[in-house]
Amino acid sequence: MKLTQEQKKFVEDLLSRMTLDEKIGQMNQESPSIVGGFDVPFSELIEMLTDGRISQEEFGRLMATAKQDFHEDDIRAGLVSSVMCNDPRQNNALQKIAVEESRLGIPLIVGFDVIHGFRSVFPIAIAEACSFDDALFEDTARMAAKESRAHGINWNFAPMIDAARDARWGRVSEGPGEDPLLGSRFARAKIRGLQNDTSSLKNYVAACTKHYVAYGACEGGRDYNTTSMSDSQLYNVYLPAFRAAMEEGAATVMAAFNDLNGIPCTVNEWLLRGILKGEMGLEGFVVSDANAIRECVNHGIAADDRDAGIQAALAGMDMDMGTHIYKDYLKEAVQKGVVPMKVIDEAVRRILSVKVWLGLFENPYVPEADIEAYEKGLPAEHIALCKKAAGESMVLLKNEGGVLPLSRKQKISLVGTLADNAEEVCGAWAMAWKKEDCVSIRAGLEATGADVSYYPCGGPEGEIDFDEADRACADADVIVAVVGETDAMSGEASSKTDITLPGGQRELLSYLLNSGKPVVTVLMNGRPLALGWEAEALPVILEAWHLGIRMGDAVAAALLGDITPSGKLSSSFPAVSGQCPVYYNHPSTGRPGSKSKFTSRYLDAPWEAVFPFGHGLSYTSFAYRDLSVRETEDNLEISVYLKNTGEREGTEIVQLYTRDVAASLVRPVKELKDYCRVSLTPGEEREVRFTLPKKSLGFYNNDGCYCVEDGEFRVFVGGSSKDTLEQSVTLSF
Ligand code: NOJ
């Protein structure tokens, strides 16, 4: 996000003409609230229902009589900076009030959760990250930007780039997984896709990188919970993706709900002013998460709303999402000298700068023609990108006996209620999909002309119908069982202690296996599942996640071999839930887990992931040979030969890892440093090269300083974090 001198002057001029009320208004975001005897935001109403403060009946009654309040009077009075709404005509109407009826005509910045696509819903982020395809990350973001902008949304609450290593946390679904390097490349690509095509106002939005910071480290995987860690851990694992996003010019950041080492991120001056705005150079603004300023009272860091608002403003929180606390208390705080005017001016300058950069002053409206164009349906190239993204995001975990791909001659019994549910394909945080665009696995398979019969048998919820399972087995050459989680089982407020397949699905799989017919298991889920039993018992497992609107097409294409799976896991999968958190790049211990008793292990479960980070098979096979590492002045030049040793064309994701053998701080056993996608025809061999800057072998110490230390480094290259060739190199800097 870069402003011209002229644009900067425009912002300063506007700022100089604003009253204190108008300035504070720019720091206020409103979500549509429900009125009708109940003046609370919709999100809170849902919470009240969930936590039992109101009954289902009362909720129903309120919803039936309520109308949405878009705060038109406050917008008119210049007291609202931003709203959240995805109705394009409503957005035009609200902009009209802001631009034509407020004193200074400052347009609204319209935010929305466009996390993995808008109407074109792409795979959930943990799945898309399995493609290790930076160009794809960027393309899907660019398309999401265009679609949202055509609906009057100019600010996407994405990308979510929280490193997440504990699969109990439901929000692992929303981000790119456990690795800081993959997370950083994902972040960069998403920012480029959302923001960089400024050739037309229709093509870009402001990104909102979230949740700053360490939200993924919430204790025990419990959402909204406390986080506690050393500064080196923060700097090396949780900050890199944010640093990458800032380097790429991310316009805004959303602070996380959690406290970090005792200070909630919402009021954490060190994190907001010190690191984010100071060290990492955020040019735009920071917004709180929903209701988070008020939650500082619950955290016990603020005495009341007023105190929370003052602390947040002083810490550098520029915009309040949804509490009115700034609106209600900041004016008095400024007048009493508790909050200096320069704090307010800084926040407003940042917010106005983003609005100017978005071109909202030139054109705040969505043309009616653009709205109508989307009402006609999704353009073909949007559907094509949804299919491509879904195709690249699947991970073939196991394929014993080469059961996959299936032949079109085989009689397929398709089993599992998830297989026939077009509403479940999008996963968590998809809010603009239309049923007519969504393809279930059943519909996808049927559309190929394959010989497929469907037997629901049961799913993640409810009873299993074993009689129906008998019929499915009797009828089949091969059984394709779709099992996993509903979309509501991951995402926000969806932490779990037991992450094995829910309901009776294991029993169902076991029953199907006993038939003696080949069973292909397709997983549809929003988090790594505990797959110890499945990895042992099931011959074939295709991890398909929640792949977005064209899930059915992509899964059918993979099952029938029209595409060859190439995804690699962006997160490690445990054998049992109690192993969480399990991740490949863990710090070296004094007693690495092994078969010996007095090592870092469990008595009753493996110490390693059952499917590690980076794992993923193909319908062809690949062989690596001749890893070489050559030192130049600034870089390590690394080369390896990769051959397609199978009978199909395929794409391998080649992964480069390193290990710092002895350092002044305990370092991870392995760290991903680079990756690339290589497509080879059968028998083809190619040299794959990486140039690794030597300075990237350093790390942050506990003072937040980056250091690169002399000594031995191991270099690993291979097709997963576990299966690699290895070389050593000794460096002095
Ligand atoms: C809460 C979530 O934590 C955040 O990710 C989301 O963007 C906001 N609410 C707005 O919906």
XYZ file of C-alpha atoms and ligand atoms in Angstrom:
744
model
C 0.000 0.000 0.000
C 1.714 3.157 -1.208
C 0.227 6.644 -1.308
C 1.367 9.439 -3.618
C 2.380 12.827 -2.165
C -0.888 14.217 -3.456
C -2.890 11.511 -1.690
C -0.992 12.114 1.531
C -1.799 15.823 1.263
C -5.443 14.981 0.722
C -5.469 12.943 3.939
C -3.795 15.718 5.952
C -6.177 18.302 4.605
C -9.184 16.181 5.477
C -7.826 15.459 8.935
C -7.384 19.161 9.592
C -11.055 19.772 8.853
C -12.469 17.052 11.114
C -14.103 17.559 14.486
C -13.096 15.301 17.361
C -16.413 13.437 17.020
C -15.789 12.834 13.341
C -12.281 11.616 14.036
C -13.472 9.163 16.643
C -16.222 8.137 14.215
C -13.495 7.027 11.826
C -12.247 4.681 14.538
C -15.627 3.004 14.894
C -16.785 -0.076 13.046
C -20.389 -1.168 13.309
C -21.733 -4.588 12.565
C -25.390 -4.733 11.603
C -27.225 -5.240 14.858
C -30.616 -6.700 15.473
C -33.186 -4.296 16.755
C -36.684 -4.982 17.919
C -36.347 -4.898 21.644
C -32.861 -6.362 21.347
C -30.041 -4.006 20.531
C -27.103 -6.396 20.290
C -24.926 -7.384 17.372
C -25.978 -10.536 15.603
C -22.747 -12.279 16.597
C -23.559 -11.689 20.238
C -27.080 -12.950 19.780
C -25.628 -16.191 18.458
C -23.326 -16.358 21.459
C -26.268 -15.808 23.793
C -28.057 -18.669 22.157
C -24.982 -20.884 22.340
C -24.195 -20.177 25.967
C -27.810 -20.497 27.060
C -28.591 -16.855 27.916
C -31.559 -17.086 25.566
C -33.563 -20.094 24.471
C -33.999 -21.386 20.929
C -37.627 -20.176 21.027
C -36.631 -16.715 22.154
C -33.963 -16.594 19.441
C -36.512 -17.619 16.833
C -38.979 -15.001 18.034
C -36.368 -12.249 17.927
C -35.197 -13.199 14.486
C -38.743 -13.281 13.168
C -39.518 -9.759 14.344
C -36.106 -8.188 14.076
C -34.904 -5.970 11.344
C -31.287 -5.185 10.745
C -30.014 -1.852 11.963
C -27.353 -0.482 9.639
C -26.780 2.580 11.811
C -27.847 4.986 9.092
C -28.223 7.930 11.487
C -24.751 7.464 12.875
C -23.338 7.162 9.367
C -25.096 10.398 8.461
C -23.583 12.074 11.528
C -20.087 10.949 10.518
C -19.801 8.586 13.484
C -19.204 5.366 11.564
C -16.108 4.486 9.562
C -16.862 0.935 8.584
C -19.644 -1.605 8.328
C -19.751 -5.331 7.650
C -22.176 -6.297 4.939
C -22.143 -8.427 1.793
C -25.286 -7.144 0.122
C -24.049 -4.935 -2.739
C -27.172 -2.797 -2.994
C -27.274 -2.267 0.754
C -23.602 -1.291 0.588
C -24.328 1.228 -2.154
C -27.165 2.673 -0.086
C -24.970 3.028 3.001
C -22.147 4.572 0.973
C -24.621 7.061 -0.448
C -25.526 8.207 3.037
C -21.867 8.451 4.051
C -20.784 10.273 0.902
C -23.794 12.485 0.205
C -25.324 13.123 3.596
C -22.457 13.273 6.093
C -20.704 16.620 6.570
C -17.350 15.594 5.079
C -18.575 12.852 2.753
C -16.013 10.283 3.908
C -16.845 6.888 2.372
C -17.200 3.729 4.426
C -14.688 0.939 4.327
C -16.827 -2.175 4.049
C -15.367 -5.279 5.668
C -16.356 -8.920 5.397
C -14.971 -12.361 6.172
C -13.858 -13.453 2.728
C -11.524 -16.129 3.997
C -11.281 -18.701 1.234
C -13.185 -17.099 -1.573
C -16.444 -15.207 -1.833
C -19.106 -16.775 -4.039
C -16.359 -18.804 -5.686
C -15.407 -20.718 -2.560
C -11.942 -22.269 -2.762
C -10.524 -24.929 -0.429
C -10.162 -23.971 3.217
C -6.712 -22.504 3.827
C -5.206 -25.547 5.557
C -6.115 -27.483 2.406
C -5.037 -24.900 -0.143
C -1.681 -24.718 1.633
C -1.220 -28.427 0.784
C -0.782 -27.406 -2.853
C 2.458 -25.584 -1.984
C 1.544 -23.473 -5.010
C 2.285 -19.794 -4.476
C 0.809 -18.855 -7.846
C -2.448 -20.589 -6.916
C -2.552 -18.854 -3.506
C -2.278 -15.562 -5.362
C -4.783 -16.369 -8.097
C -7.500 -17.447 -5.673
C -6.974 -14.295 -3.605
C -7.156 -12.104 -6.698
C -10.445 -13.693 -7.677
C -11.809 -13.288 -4.155
C -10.844 -9.612 -4.283
C -12.713 -9.070 -7.545
C -15.830 -10.851 -6.392
C -15.960 -9.075 -3.081
C -15.347 -5.681 -4.651
C -18.258 -6.349 -6.999
C -20.392 -6.739 -3.879
C -19.315 -3.466 -2.310
C -16.793 -5.119 0.012
C -13.430 -3.413 -0.142
C -11.778 -4.869 2.938
C -11.315 -8.641 3.331
C -10.666 -10.037 6.797
C -8.002 -12.289 5.320
C -5.519 -13.843 5.088
C -5.660 -15.707 8.362
C -2.004 -16.640 8.850
C -1.839 -17.965 12.401
C 0.726 -20.746 12.664
C -1.262 -23.598 14.225
C 0.192 -26.771 15.649
C -2.603 -28.065 17.795
C -5.325 -29.752 15.781
C -7.730 -29.553 18.701
C -8.086 -25.859 17.872
C -10.985 -25.542 15.418
C -9.414 -22.591 13.681
C -6.549 -24.646 12.224
C -8.895 -24.923 9.237
C -8.599 -21.204 8.487
C -4.849 -20.899 8.137
C -1.934 -22.389 6.210
C -0.852 -24.939 8.811
C 2.088 -25.468 11.134
C 5.090 -24.163 9.262
C 6.392 -20.577 9.408
C 7.971 -20.641 5.940
C 4.930 -22.071 4.177
C 2.800 -19.640 6.201
C 4.973 -16.717 5.106
C 4.857 -17.644 1.430
C 1.096 -18.123 1.713
C 0.788 -14.713 3.387
C 2.846 -12.949 0.739
C 0.924 -14.518 -2.125
C -2.429 -13.702 -0.543
C -1.463 -10.057 -0.020
C -0.303 -9.793 -3.635
C -3.520 -11.385 -4.864
C -5.806 -9.221 -2.768
C -3.997 -5.921 -3.158
C -1.621 -5.688 -6.079
C -3.806 -5.372 -9.152
C -4.555 -1.679 -8.764
C -5.080 -1.243 -12.508
C -8.791 -0.875 -11.783
C -10.712 -0.119 -8.606
C -12.663 -3.301 -9.329
C -9.657 -5.530 -8.895
C -8.320 -5.039 -5.399
C -9.277 -4.775 -1.756
C -7.446 -4.046 1.467
C -6.193 -7.216 3.109
C -6.609 -7.677 6.848
C -3.891 -10.004 8.089
C -4.978 -11.824 11.202
C -4.949 -12.705 14.023
C -2.032 -10.759 15.405
C -0.522 -12.690 17.142
C 0.093 -16.205 18.495
C -3.638 -16.996 18.538
C -2.740 -20.443 17.167
C -0.829 -21.181 20.356
C -3.901 -20.914 22.578
C -3.516 -23.196 25.562
C -4.734 -26.741 25.010
C -6.206 -25.732 21.662
C -9.074 -24.003 23.519
C -10.313 -21.120 21.406
C -9.834 -17.603 22.798
C -7.480 -18.948 25.465
C -4.238 -17.662 26.908
C -0.855 -17.934 25.187
C 2.492 -17.897 26.816
C 5.846 -18.205 25.081
C 9.416 -16.992 24.868
C 10.248 -14.113 22.575
C 12.369 -16.418 20.412
C 9.361 -18.688 19.883
C 7.204 -15.673 19.039
C 9.765 -14.272 16.607
C 10.687 -17.555 14.952
C 7.294 -19.235 14.666
C 4.383 -16.832 15.039
C 5.677 -13.505 13.693
C 7.303 -14.541 10.386
C 4.059 -14.725 8.405
C 3.043 -11.289 9.682
C 6.467 -9.875 8.870
C 6.156 -11.321 5.353
C 2.696 -9.790 4.960
C 3.971 -6.398 6.094
C 6.905 -6.604 3.663
C 4.381 -7.299 0.941
C 2.477 -4.144 1.945
C -0.578 -5.530 3.773
C -2.922 -2.613 4.381
C -4.433 -3.661 7.703
C -4.105 -6.113 10.574
C -6.626 -7.594 13.007
C -5.429 -8.134 16.551
C -6.019 -11.510 18.160
C -8.415 -12.240 21.012
C -5.796 -13.910 23.215
C -3.406 -12.463 25.719
C 0.289 -13.008 25.085
C 2.345 -13.499 28.222
C -0.317 -11.717 30.237
C -1.206 -8.750 28.010
C -4.187 -9.138 25.642
C -3.092 -8.440 22.058
C -5.872 -5.827 21.865
C -4.112 -3.558 24.363
C -0.553 -4.745 23.851
C 1.495 -1.668 23.037
C 4.692 -3.658 22.551
C 3.016 -5.809 19.904
C 1.014 -3.065 18.188
C 3.147 0.053 18.309
C 6.477 -1.613 18.963
C 6.679 -4.580 16.641
C 3.836 -4.185 14.144
C 3.935 -0.477 13.402
C 7.516 0.160 14.465
C 9.691 -2.787 13.598
C 7.574 -4.282 10.807
C 6.332 -0.965 9.427
C 2.567 -1.435 9.014
C 1.427 1.510 6.916
C -2.312 1.051 7.277
C -4.316 0.423 10.429
C -5.069 -2.160 13.111
C -8.616 -3.248 13.934
C -9.664 -5.152 17.034
C -11.372 -8.493 16.692
C -15.118 -8.498 17.311
C -15.963 -7.269 20.798
C -12.323 -7.698 21.845
C -11.906 -4.271 23.442
C -14.795 -5.048 25.792
C -13.339 -8.493 26.486
C -10.336 -6.810 28.091
C -12.626 -6.349 31.077
C -13.131 -10.129 31.189
C -9.398 -10.618 30.801
C -9.112 -8.620 34.011
C -6.715 -6.127 32.462
C -9.251 -3.294 32.352
C -11.580 -2.158 35.120
C -14.438 -1.277 32.779
C -15.276 -0.405 29.166
C -13.861 3.094 29.481
C -10.553 1.777 30.809
C -10.433 -0.869 28.070
C -11.019 1.745 25.373
C -8.326 4.043 26.718
C -5.806 1.216 26.989
C -6.575 0.021 23.469
C -6.249 3.476 21.919
C -2.997 4.165 23.742
C -1.614 0.784 22.697
C -2.195 1.639 19.039
C -5.502 -0.062 18.302
C -6.863 2.143 15.531
C -10.365 0.792 15.009
C -12.892 -0.755 17.380
C -14.845 -3.651 15.920
C -18.336 -3.710 17.194
C -18.362 -2.413 20.791
C -18.983 1.385 20.502
C -16.453 1.854 23.256
C -14.376 4.352 21.296
C -17.533 6.169 20.304
C -18.770 6.275 23.876
C -15.596 7.110 25.799
C -12.722 8.446 23.718
C -13.994 11.997 23.399
C -14.002 12.543 27.138
C -10.632 10.814 27.450
C -9.142 13.218 24.914
C -10.752 16.228 26.531
C -9.328 15.219 29.906
C -5.901 14.716 28.381
C -5.850 10.979 29.147
C -5.572 10.093 25.461
C -3.438 12.587 23.526
C -4.925 14.049 20.364
C -1.939 12.745 18.419
C -3.035 9.171 19.193
C -6.402 9.888 17.608
C -4.839 11.695 14.665
C -2.453 8.840 14.015
C -5.277 6.301 13.954
C -7.474 8.431 11.708
C -4.586 9.216 9.357
C -3.965 5.492 8.944
C -7.631 4.712 8.338
C -8.134 7.551 5.860
C -4.968 6.528 4.045
C -6.380 3.065 3.411
C -9.653 4.544 2.182
C -7.778 6.843 -0.181
C -5.589 3.997 -1.450
C -8.738 1.978 -2.118
C -10.015 4.764 -4.349
C -13.184 5.051 -2.279
C -13.252 8.826 -2.494
C -13.207 8.577 -6.298
C -15.776 5.838 -6.526
C -17.481 4.380 -3.481
C -20.214 2.563 -5.404
C -20.573 -0.759 -7.188
C -22.068 -0.292 -10.648
C -25.467 -1.951 -10.972
C -24.197 -3.778 -14.073
C -21.522 -5.533 -11.989
C -24.092 -6.608 -9.421
C -26.331 -7.978 -12.130
C -23.451 -9.785 -13.812
C -22.881 -11.869 -10.689
C -26.577 -12.478 -10.254
C -26.484 -14.283 -13.594
C -24.027 -16.839 -12.195
C -20.347 -17.451 -11.836
C -18.145 -16.870 -14.884
C -16.574 -20.031 -16.334
C -13.028 -19.011 -15.395
C -14.077 -18.674 -11.747
C -15.457 -22.197 -11.750
C -12.308 -23.435 -13.481
C -10.098 -21.914 -10.781
C -12.257 -23.467 -8.051
C -11.711 -26.876 -9.672
C -7.995 -26.335 -10.114
C -7.548 -25.252 -6.498
C -9.595 -28.188 -5.232
C -7.610 -30.575 -7.429
C -4.243 -29.394 -6.135
C -5.258 -29.354 -2.471
C -6.073 -33.050 -2.005
C -3.478 -35.246 -0.342
C -3.226 -38.956 -1.071
C -2.242 -40.285 2.345
C -2.187 -43.965 1.475
C -2.790 -46.075 -1.643
C -1.943 -49.680 -0.836
C -2.127 -52.014 -3.800
C -2.644 -49.083 -6.152
C -6.424 -49.290 -5.685
C -6.622 -45.726 -6.927
C -7.265 -44.553 -9.514
C -10.463 -46.469 -10.152
C -11.424 -47.600 -13.592
C -14.641 -46.407 -15.166
C -15.669 -50.038 -15.532
C -15.824 -50.633 -11.790
C -19.152 -50.629 -9.971
C -18.755 -48.043 -7.231
C -20.812 -48.011 -4.036
C -20.579 -44.520 -2.626
C -21.141 -44.438 1.130
C -21.537 -41.729 3.778
C -23.951 -38.851 4.236
C -21.164 -36.330 3.651
C -20.850 -37.632 0.097
C -24.253 -36.317 -0.854
C -24.191 -32.992 0.908
C -23.546 -30.003 -1.317
C -23.888 -27.701 1.678
C -20.883 -29.160 3.464
C -18.301 -28.774 0.707
C -17.313 -25.196 1.527
C -16.255 -25.679 5.140
C -15.887 -23.071 7.853
C -16.051 -19.339 7.146
C -17.725 -19.499 3.793
C -20.590 -17.049 3.820
C -21.454 -16.137 0.263
C -21.790 -19.471 -1.505
C -24.874 -20.343 -3.466
C -26.215 -23.854 -3.405
C -26.545 -23.947 -7.168
C -22.735 -23.586 -7.509
C -21.865 -26.367 -5.069
C -21.054 -29.882 -6.265
C -21.212 -32.761 -3.806
C -18.984 -35.790 -4.239
C -21.989 -37.806 -5.331
C -22.958 -35.237 -7.957
C -19.353 -34.978 -9.105
C -19.024 -38.726 -9.566
C -22.400 -39.103 -11.240
C -21.524 -36.339 -13.701
C -18.540 -38.380 -14.944
C -20.809 -41.184 -16.099
C -19.145 -43.601 -13.658
C -21.188 -46.586 -12.508
C -22.022 -45.294 -9.059
C -24.785 -46.169 -6.579
C -25.260 -44.196 -3.411
C -25.890 -45.580 0.087
C -25.954 -42.889 2.834
C -25.345 -45.365 5.712
C -24.689 -42.501 8.163
C -22.085 -39.881 8.856
C -20.431 -37.699 11.436
C -23.695 -37.339 13.314
C -26.480 -39.800 14.060
C -26.799 -43.563 13.774
C -25.076 -45.848 11.291
C -27.374 -47.973 9.142
C -25.507 -51.280 8.907
C -28.228 -52.927 6.787
C -27.653 -50.293 4.189
C -23.905 -50.883 4.504
C -24.587 -54.558 3.693
C -26.417 -53.524 0.542
C -23.568 -51.168 -0.405
C -21.048 -54.000 -0.059
C -23.146 -56.541 -1.928
C -23.510 -54.251 -4.892
C -19.930 -53.097 -5.319
C -16.641 -53.767 -7.067
C -15.231 -51.019 -4.902
C -16.583 -48.989 -1.989
C -15.838 -45.282 -1.717
C -16.571 -44.169 1.828
C -16.750 -40.441 2.483
C -16.267 -39.746 6.168
C -15.115 -36.827 8.285
C -16.485 -33.711 9.878
C -19.311 -31.327 9.100
C -18.298 -27.751 8.379
C -19.484 -26.682 11.835
C -16.997 -29.005 13.527
C -14.058 -26.745 12.675
C -13.602 -22.983 12.496
C -14.167 -20.471 15.261
C -15.412 -21.756 18.612
C -15.013 -25.364 17.470
C -12.218 -26.726 19.615
C -12.365 -30.435 20.416
C -10.609 -32.791 22.803
C -11.252 -35.823 20.654
C -10.224 -35.420 17.051
C -10.819 -38.963 15.903
C -13.489 -39.495 13.252
C -16.708 -38.414 14.954
C -19.811 -40.517 15.490
C -19.931 -44.109 14.329
C -17.756 -43.562 11.261
C -14.891 -45.796 12.410
C -17.368 -48.615 13.007
C -18.804 -48.010 9.581
C -15.366 -48.199 7.948
C -14.494 -51.306 9.880
C -17.772 -52.925 8.839
C -17.157 -52.072 5.182
C -13.609 -53.477 5.370
C -14.939 -56.747 6.752
C -16.876 -57.264 3.545
C -13.558 -58.004 1.846
C -14.336 -55.516 -0.925
C -11.720 -52.835 -1.634
C -12.507 -49.710 0.380
C -11.354 -46.235 -0.606
C -11.710 -43.704 2.206
C -12.203 -40.069 1.305
C -11.787 -37.718 4.246
C -13.728 -34.497 4.357
C -12.646 -32.438 7.341
C -11.428 -29.080 8.605
C -8.548 -30.146 10.840
C -5.918 -32.865 10.983
C -7.702 -35.881 12.433
C -6.194 -38.498 14.734
C -5.746 -41.310 12.227
C -3.824 -44.002 14.112
C -6.397 -46.715 13.543
C -7.174 -45.597 10.005
C -3.510 -45.562 8.981
C -3.206 -49.185 10.106
C -6.532 -50.559 8.977
C -7.457 -48.730 5.796
C -5.668 -49.483 2.537
C -6.491 -46.211 0.772
C -7.007 -42.744 2.225
C -7.532 -39.580 0.213
C -7.517 -36.412 2.350
C -9.946 -34.086 0.632
C -10.650 -31.521 3.372
C -13.433 -29.044 2.599
C -12.493 -28.195 -0.956
C -14.998 -25.489 -1.833
C -17.810 -25.295 -4.321
C -16.308 -27.688 -6.881
C -15.274 -30.324 -4.370
C -17.320 -33.012 -6.077
C -15.712 -32.445 -9.479
C -12.217 -32.535 -8.016
C -12.722 -35.638 -5.885
C -14.346 -37.487 -8.794
C -11.445 -36.513 -11.068
C -8.918 -37.768 -8.517
C -10.776 -41.030 -7.883
C -10.986 -41.788 -11.580
C -7.439 -40.690 -12.383
C -8.368 -37.683 -14.493
C -6.050 -35.780 -12.195
C -3.145 -37.182 -10.196
C -3.036 -36.053 -6.556
C 0.001 -33.925 -5.761
C -0.797 -32.243 -2.423
C 1.467 -32.574 0.605
C 0.296 -32.084 4.166
C 0.537 -28.553 5.536
C 0.062 -29.997 9.054
C 1.079 -33.178 10.801
C -1.612 -35.729 11.628
C -1.445 -37.395 15.049
C -2.241 -41.026 15.720
C -4.344 -40.177 18.768
C -5.809 -36.932 20.065
C -3.630 -36.934 23.174
C -0.533 -36.408 21.025
C -1.569 -32.828 20.248
C 0.305 -30.647 19.647
C 2.403 -32.665 17.222
C 4.464 -30.888 14.560
C 7.566 -31.770 12.575
C 9.690 -28.738 13.397
C 9.729 -29.179 17.153
C 12.735 -28.068 19.192
C 15.439 -30.684 19.679
C 15.147 -32.379 23.067
C 17.806 -33.949 25.245
C 16.120 -37.290 24.823
C 14.565 -37.543 21.388
C 11.615 -39.931 21.299
C 12.643 -43.506 20.574
C 11.793 -47.065 21.552
C 13.721 -46.632 24.801
C 11.636 -45.833 27.798
C 13.396 -42.748 29.192
C 12.959 -40.623 26.084
C 10.461 -37.980 25.067
C 7.580 -40.293 24.232
C 4.281 -41.768 25.431
C 3.706 -45.166 26.957
C 0.510 -45.682 25.032
C 0.936 -43.858 21.715
C 3.575 -43.073 19.114
C 5.668 -39.956 19.661
C 5.649 -39.041 16.009
C 2.901 -37.992 13.643
C 1.184 -40.801 11.814
C 1.254 -38.696 8.637
C 3.952 -36.018 8.889
C 4.125 -32.527 7.474
C 4.978 -32.631 3.780
C 3.697 -36.168 3.252
C 1.594 -36.948 0.201
C 1.591 -39.671 -2.455
C 0.902 -39.644 -6.164
C -0.382 -42.154 -8.712
C 3.172 -42.206 -10.001
C 6.384 -42.522 -7.983
C 9.447 -40.316 -7.655
C 13.069 -41.062 -6.851
C 15.656 -38.601 -5.573
C 19.419 -38.937 -6.083
C 22.686 -37.057 -5.826
C 21.961 -34.257 -3.413
C 24.771 -31.727 -3.609
C 25.361 -28.557 -1.611
C 27.816 -25.919 -2.812
C 28.709 -22.804 -0.895
C 29.064 -19.454 -2.657
C 29.663 -16.079 -1.079
C 26.048 -15.423 -0.091
C 24.201 -18.631 -0.817
C 24.050 -22.369 -0.689
C 23.515 -23.753 -4.175
C 21.624 -26.987 -3.674
C 20.880 -29.500 -6.368
C 19.180 -32.865 -6.534
C 18.011 -35.143 -9.339
C 14.352 -36.067 -9.360
C 12.978 -38.835 -11.555
C 9.440 -39.915 -12.291
C 9.821 -43.670 -11.838
C 6.167 -44.548 -12.387
C 3.853 -44.809 -15.318
C 1.916 -41.572 -15.148
C 2.684 -37.940 -15.440
C 2.771 -36.380 -11.994
C 3.786 -33.364 -9.961
C 6.128 -33.664 -6.996
C 6.529 -30.998 -4.341
C 10.245 -30.977 -3.624
C 11.002 -29.781 -0.109
C 14.233 -28.320 1.242
C 14.872 -28.474 4.988
C 17.829 -27.570 7.185
C 18.966 -28.186 10.721
C 21.343 -26.044 12.702
C 23.362 -28.726 14.478
C 24.667 -26.670 17.418
C 23.528 -23.135 18.171
C 23.305 -20.724 21.085
C 19.571 -21.544 21.382
C 17.865 -24.920 20.997
C 16.759 -25.089 17.370
C 14.115 -27.199 15.590
C 15.053 -30.698 14.443
C 14.216 -29.622 10.895
C 12.971 -26.415 9.305
C 11.458 -25.987 5.859
C 13.524 -23.471 3.875
C 12.158 -23.706 0.342
C 9.964 -25.806 -1.903
C 8.981 -26.078 -5.546
C 6.529 -27.993 -7.706
C 8.035 -30.138 -10.440
C 5.954 -31.907 -13.095
C 7.519 -34.893 -14.850
C 6.392 -37.328 -17.500
C 7.000 -41.065 -16.917
C 10.728 -41.811 -16.934
C 11.694 -38.157 -17.066
C 14.497 -36.987 -14.799
C 15.382 -33.413 -13.997
C 17.863 -31.527 -11.885
C 16.080 -29.441 -9.270
C 17.995 -26.494 -7.838
C 17.516 -24.248 -4.866
C 19.467 -21.123 -4.041
C 19.331 -20.710 -0.289
C 20.628 -17.404 1.074
C 23.040 -18.254 3.890
C 21.521 -15.560 6.029
C 18.237 -17.471 6.027
C 19.950 -20.061 8.250
C 19.746 -17.695 11.222
C 17.128 -17.293 13.922
C 15.771 -14.746 16.347
C 17.101 -14.904 19.887
C 15.203 -13.960 23.019
C 16.000 -10.267 22.534
C 14.240 -10.330 19.185
C 17.603 -10.012 17.385
C 18.265 -12.054 14.264
C 21.554 -13.944 14.444
C 23.373 -16.226 12.060
C 25.910 -18.471 13.727
C 28.908 -20.410 12.450
C 28.927 -24.172 12.483
C 27.525 -27.282 10.897
C 24.182 -27.285 9.101
C 22.422 -30.312 7.708
C 20.583 -29.900 4.439
C 17.732 -32.260 3.603
C 15.810 -32.564 0.338
C 12.923 -34.891 -0.320
C 9.237 -35.477 -0.771
C 8.202 -35.088 2.873
C 9.614 -33.826 6.163
C 10.482 -37.402 7.020
C 11.766 -38.877 3.842
C 14.816 -36.939 2.673
C 18.364 -37.146 1.350
C 20.890 -35.445 3.593
C 24.190 -33.518 3.320
C 26.242 -31.547 5.805
C 27.898 -28.208 5.337
C 30.023 -26.181 7.746
C 29.725 -22.441 7.455
C 31.463 -19.456 8.952
C 29.947 -16.026 8.563
C -14.268 -12.979 14.827
C -13.142 -13.712 14.183
O -12.168 -14.056 15.132
C -12.471 -12.973 13.048
O -11.630 -13.862 12.377
C -13.477 -12.352 12.135
O -12.829 -11.704 11.069
C -14.312 -11.362 12.915
N -14.996 -12.033 14.012
C -15.343 -10.645 12.060
O -16.337 -11.512 11.666
